[in-house]
Coordinates of C-alpha atoms in Angstrom, one line a residue:
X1 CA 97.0 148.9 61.4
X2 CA 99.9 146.1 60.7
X3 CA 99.1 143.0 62.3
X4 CA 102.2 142.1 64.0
X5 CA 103.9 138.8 62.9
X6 CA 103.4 135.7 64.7
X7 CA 105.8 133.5 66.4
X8 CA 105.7 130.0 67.8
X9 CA 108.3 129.0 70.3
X10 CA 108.5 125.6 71.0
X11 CA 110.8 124.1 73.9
X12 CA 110.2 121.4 76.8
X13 CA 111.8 124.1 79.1
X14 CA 109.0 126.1 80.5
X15 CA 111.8 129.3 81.8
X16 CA 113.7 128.9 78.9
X17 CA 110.2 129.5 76.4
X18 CA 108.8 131.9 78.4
X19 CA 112.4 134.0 78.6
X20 CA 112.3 133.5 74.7
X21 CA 108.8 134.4 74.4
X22 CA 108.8 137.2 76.4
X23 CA 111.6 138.9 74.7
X24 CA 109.8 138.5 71.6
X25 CA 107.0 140.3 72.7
X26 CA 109.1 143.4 73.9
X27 CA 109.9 143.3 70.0
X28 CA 106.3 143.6 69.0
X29 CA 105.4 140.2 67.9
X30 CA 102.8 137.8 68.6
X31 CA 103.8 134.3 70.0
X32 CA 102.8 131.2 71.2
X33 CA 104.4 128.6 73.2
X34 CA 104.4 125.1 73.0
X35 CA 106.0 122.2 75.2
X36 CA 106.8 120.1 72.3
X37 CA 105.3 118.6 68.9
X38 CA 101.7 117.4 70.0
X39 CA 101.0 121.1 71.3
X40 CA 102.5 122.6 68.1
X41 CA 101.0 120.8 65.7
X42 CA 98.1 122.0 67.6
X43 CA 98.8 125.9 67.3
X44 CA 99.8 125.5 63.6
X45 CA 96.2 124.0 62.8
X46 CA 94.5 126.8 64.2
X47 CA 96.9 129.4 62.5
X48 CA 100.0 129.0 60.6
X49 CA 102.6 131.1 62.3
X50 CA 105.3 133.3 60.6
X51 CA 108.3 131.6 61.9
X52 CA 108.5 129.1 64.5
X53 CA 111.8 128.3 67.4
X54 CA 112.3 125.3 68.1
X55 CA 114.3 124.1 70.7
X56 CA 116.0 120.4 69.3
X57 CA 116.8 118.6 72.3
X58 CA 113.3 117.2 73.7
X59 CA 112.5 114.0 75.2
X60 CA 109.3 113.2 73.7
X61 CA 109.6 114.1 70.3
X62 CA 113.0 115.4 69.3
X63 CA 113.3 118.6 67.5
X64 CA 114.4 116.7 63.9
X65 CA 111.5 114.4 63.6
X66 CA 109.3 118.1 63.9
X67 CA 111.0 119.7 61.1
X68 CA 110.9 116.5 59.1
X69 CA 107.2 116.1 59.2
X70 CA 106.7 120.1 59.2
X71 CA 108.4 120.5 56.1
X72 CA 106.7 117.6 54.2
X73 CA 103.7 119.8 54.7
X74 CA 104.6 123.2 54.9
X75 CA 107.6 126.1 54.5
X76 CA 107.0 127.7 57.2
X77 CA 110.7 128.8 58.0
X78 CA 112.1 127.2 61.6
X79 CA 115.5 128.7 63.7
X80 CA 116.7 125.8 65.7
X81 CA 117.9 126.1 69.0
X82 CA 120.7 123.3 69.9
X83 CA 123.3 122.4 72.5
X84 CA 126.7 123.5 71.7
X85 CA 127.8 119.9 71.1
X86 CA 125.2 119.2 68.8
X87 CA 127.0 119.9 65.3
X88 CA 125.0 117.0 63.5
X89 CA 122.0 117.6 64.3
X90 CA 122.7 121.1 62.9
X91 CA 123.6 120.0 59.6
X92 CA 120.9 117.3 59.3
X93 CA 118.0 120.1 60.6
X94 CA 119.3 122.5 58.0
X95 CA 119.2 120.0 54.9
X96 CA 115.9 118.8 56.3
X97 CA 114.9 122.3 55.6
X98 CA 115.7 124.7 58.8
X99 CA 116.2 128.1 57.9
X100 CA 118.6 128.7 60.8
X101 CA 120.0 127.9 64.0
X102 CA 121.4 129.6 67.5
X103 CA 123.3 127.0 70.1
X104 CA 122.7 127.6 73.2
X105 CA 123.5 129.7 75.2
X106 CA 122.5 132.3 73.4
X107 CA 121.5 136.2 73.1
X108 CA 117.8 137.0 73.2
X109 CA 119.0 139.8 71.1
X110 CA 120.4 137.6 68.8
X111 CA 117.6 135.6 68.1
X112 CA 115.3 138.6 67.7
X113 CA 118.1 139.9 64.9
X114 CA 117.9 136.4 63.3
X115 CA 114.2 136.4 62.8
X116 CA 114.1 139.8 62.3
X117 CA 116.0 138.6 59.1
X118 CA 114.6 135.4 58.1
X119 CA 111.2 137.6 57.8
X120 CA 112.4 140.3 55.7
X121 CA 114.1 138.5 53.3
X122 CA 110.5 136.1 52.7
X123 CA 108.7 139.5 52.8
X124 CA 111.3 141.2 49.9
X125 CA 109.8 140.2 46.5
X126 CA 111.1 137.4 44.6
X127 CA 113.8 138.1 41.4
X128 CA 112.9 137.8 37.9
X129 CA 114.0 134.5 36.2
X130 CA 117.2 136.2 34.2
X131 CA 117.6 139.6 36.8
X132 CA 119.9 140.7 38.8
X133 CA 120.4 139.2 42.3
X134 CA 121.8 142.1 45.4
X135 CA 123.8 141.7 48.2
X136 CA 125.0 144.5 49.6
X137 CA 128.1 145.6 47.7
X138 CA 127.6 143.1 45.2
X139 CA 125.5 142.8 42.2
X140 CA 125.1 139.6 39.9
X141 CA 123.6 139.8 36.3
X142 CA 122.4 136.8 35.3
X143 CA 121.1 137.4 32.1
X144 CA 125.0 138.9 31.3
X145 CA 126.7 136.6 33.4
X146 CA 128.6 139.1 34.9
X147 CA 129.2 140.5 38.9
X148 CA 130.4 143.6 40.6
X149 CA 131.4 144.5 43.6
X150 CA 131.7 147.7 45.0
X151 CA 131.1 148.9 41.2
X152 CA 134.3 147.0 40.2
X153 CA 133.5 143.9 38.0
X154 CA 135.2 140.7 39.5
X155 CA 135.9 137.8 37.0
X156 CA 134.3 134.6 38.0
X157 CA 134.4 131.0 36.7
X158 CA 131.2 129.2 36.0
X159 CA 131.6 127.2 39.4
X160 CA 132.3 130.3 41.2
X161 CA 129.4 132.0 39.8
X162 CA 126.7 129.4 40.7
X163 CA 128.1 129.4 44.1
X164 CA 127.6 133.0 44.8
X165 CA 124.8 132.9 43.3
X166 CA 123.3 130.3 45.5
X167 CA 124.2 132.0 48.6
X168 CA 122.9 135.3 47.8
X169 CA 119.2 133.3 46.6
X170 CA 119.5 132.4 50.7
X171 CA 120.9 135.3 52.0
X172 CA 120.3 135.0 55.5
X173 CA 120.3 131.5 55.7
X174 CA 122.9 128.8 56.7
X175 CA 124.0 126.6 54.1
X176 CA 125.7 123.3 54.9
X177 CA 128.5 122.1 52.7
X178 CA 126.4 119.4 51.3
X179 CA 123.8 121.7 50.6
X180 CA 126.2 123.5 48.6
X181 CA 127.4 120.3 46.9
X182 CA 124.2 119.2 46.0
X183 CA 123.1 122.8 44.6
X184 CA 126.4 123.9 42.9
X185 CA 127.8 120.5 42.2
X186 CA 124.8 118.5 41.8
X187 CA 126.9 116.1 44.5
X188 CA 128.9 114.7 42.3
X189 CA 130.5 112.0 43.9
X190 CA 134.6 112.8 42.8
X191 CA 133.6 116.1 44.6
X192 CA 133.9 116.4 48.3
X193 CA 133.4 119.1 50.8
X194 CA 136.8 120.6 51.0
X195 CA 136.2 121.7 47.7
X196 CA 133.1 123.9 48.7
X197 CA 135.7 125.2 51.0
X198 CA 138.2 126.0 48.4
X199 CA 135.6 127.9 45.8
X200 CA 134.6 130.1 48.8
X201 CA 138.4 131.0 49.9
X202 CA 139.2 131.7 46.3
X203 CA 135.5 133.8 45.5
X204 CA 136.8 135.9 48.6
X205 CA 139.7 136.7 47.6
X206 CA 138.0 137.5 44.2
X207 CA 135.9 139.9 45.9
X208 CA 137.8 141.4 48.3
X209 CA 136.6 143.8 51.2
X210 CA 132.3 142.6 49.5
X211 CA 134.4 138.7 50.5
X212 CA 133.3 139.5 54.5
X213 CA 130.1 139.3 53.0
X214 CA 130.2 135.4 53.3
X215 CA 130.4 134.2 57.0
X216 CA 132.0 130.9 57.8
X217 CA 129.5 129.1 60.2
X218 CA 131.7 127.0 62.1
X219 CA 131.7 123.0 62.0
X220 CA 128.4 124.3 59.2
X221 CA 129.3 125.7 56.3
X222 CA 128.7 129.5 55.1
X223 CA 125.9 131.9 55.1
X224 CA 125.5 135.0 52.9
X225 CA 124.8 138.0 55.4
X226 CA 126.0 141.5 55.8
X227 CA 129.2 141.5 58.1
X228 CA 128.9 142.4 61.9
X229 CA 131.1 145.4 62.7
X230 CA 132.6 145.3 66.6
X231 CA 132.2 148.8 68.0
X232 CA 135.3 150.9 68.3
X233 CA 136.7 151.0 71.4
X234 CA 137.4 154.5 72.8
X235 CA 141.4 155.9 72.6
X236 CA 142.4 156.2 76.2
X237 CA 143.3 159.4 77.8
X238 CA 147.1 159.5 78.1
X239 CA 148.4 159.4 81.4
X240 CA 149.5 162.2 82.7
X241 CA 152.9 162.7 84.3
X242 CA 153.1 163.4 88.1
X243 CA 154.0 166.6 88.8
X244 CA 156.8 166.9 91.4
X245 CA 157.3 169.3 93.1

């Protein structure tokens, strides 16, 4: 029998854990809840968890100090929660490490989607130094240097190919511009973070319809995900014409 994966969720907010928690559950994982960092750090030295929520906004011990000091001693991967206004602290949790985020409010169903693929991408096994990286429609050879997409080859510069190469190595996972700049770019400091914006709107293009592939995160940067397709909405009946008599 498959042990089911463990969650912690840790927020101040006792409805707003348990309403996490719970929907969790109905998704067949395991979780904990915590009121803050004292009570987690508690959990974790018991048993490392799989993934751990964590709600950023709390009075005793705000949600950035947390990741900080988690990540200095472990990778387990974190999804933030944050207020809507809380654009910084976004970027600073994700370069501090944070594998994702949600502002709130949010869906339930959401979140369970976003761990749902933080997991399966840390349970997929790792690419050979010098193989081929997938994402969806796309295919990049690094031993040849060379990408596809859709079976067509697309013709990238050097730049262009480290970028999408980067963002399919964290599929799944926001990357911040400066994250880009410092990976791609090595944050070089003539280059600012326009330009990230730039590479991606001409490695689009360069891609075409496999482009949708990369998702602008807004006041963030990008994230390299399969794109979410709105339902069709059904044709209407036409009206039909009174009959008169």
């Amino acid at each position: 029998m498959v042990q089911a994966q463990h969650i912690v969720v840790v927020d101040d907010e006792q409805p707003a854990r348990e309403m996490v928690g719970d929907y969790l559950r109905m998704h067949g994982f395991t979780v904990s809840l915590c009121d803050g960092g004292a009570s987690l750090r508690s959990t974790i030295a018991q048993q490392v968890p799989d993934l751990i929520v964590l709600d950023l906004n709390m009075p005793a011990e705000d949600g950035l100090s947390i990741i900080r000091d988690l990540k200095q001693r472990s990778s387990v991967p974190i999804i933030m929660l944050t207020a809507t206004a809380s654009a910084i602290d976004r970027v600073v949790g994700l370069e501090l490490g944070a594998d994702d985020y949600l502002a709130k409010p949010f869906s339930p169903k959401e979140l369970v989607l976003r761990v749902g693929a933080i997991l399966r991408r840390l349970a997929a096994p790792p690419v050979a130094a010098g193989g081929r990286l997938v994402g969806g429609p796309i295919v990049l050879d690094r031993t040849a240097h060379r990408v596809t997409a859709d079976g067509k080859e697309v013709e990238l510069t050097a730049t262009e190919f480290k970028l999408l190469e980067r963002l399919i190595e964290r599929r799944d996972r926001v990357q911040s511009r400066s994250q880009l700049l410092e990976s791609v770019w090595q944050a070089q400091p003539d280059i600012q973070t326009r330009t990230v914006d730039m590479h991606v709107q001409r490695l689009r293009t360069k891609l075409g319809a496999a482009g949708d592939w990369i998702e602008t995160v807004r006041a963030v940067g990008y994230r390299f995900r399969e794109p979410v397709v709105p339902p069709k909405r059904p044709t209407p009946a036409p009206r039909r014409k009174p009959h008169i008599k």
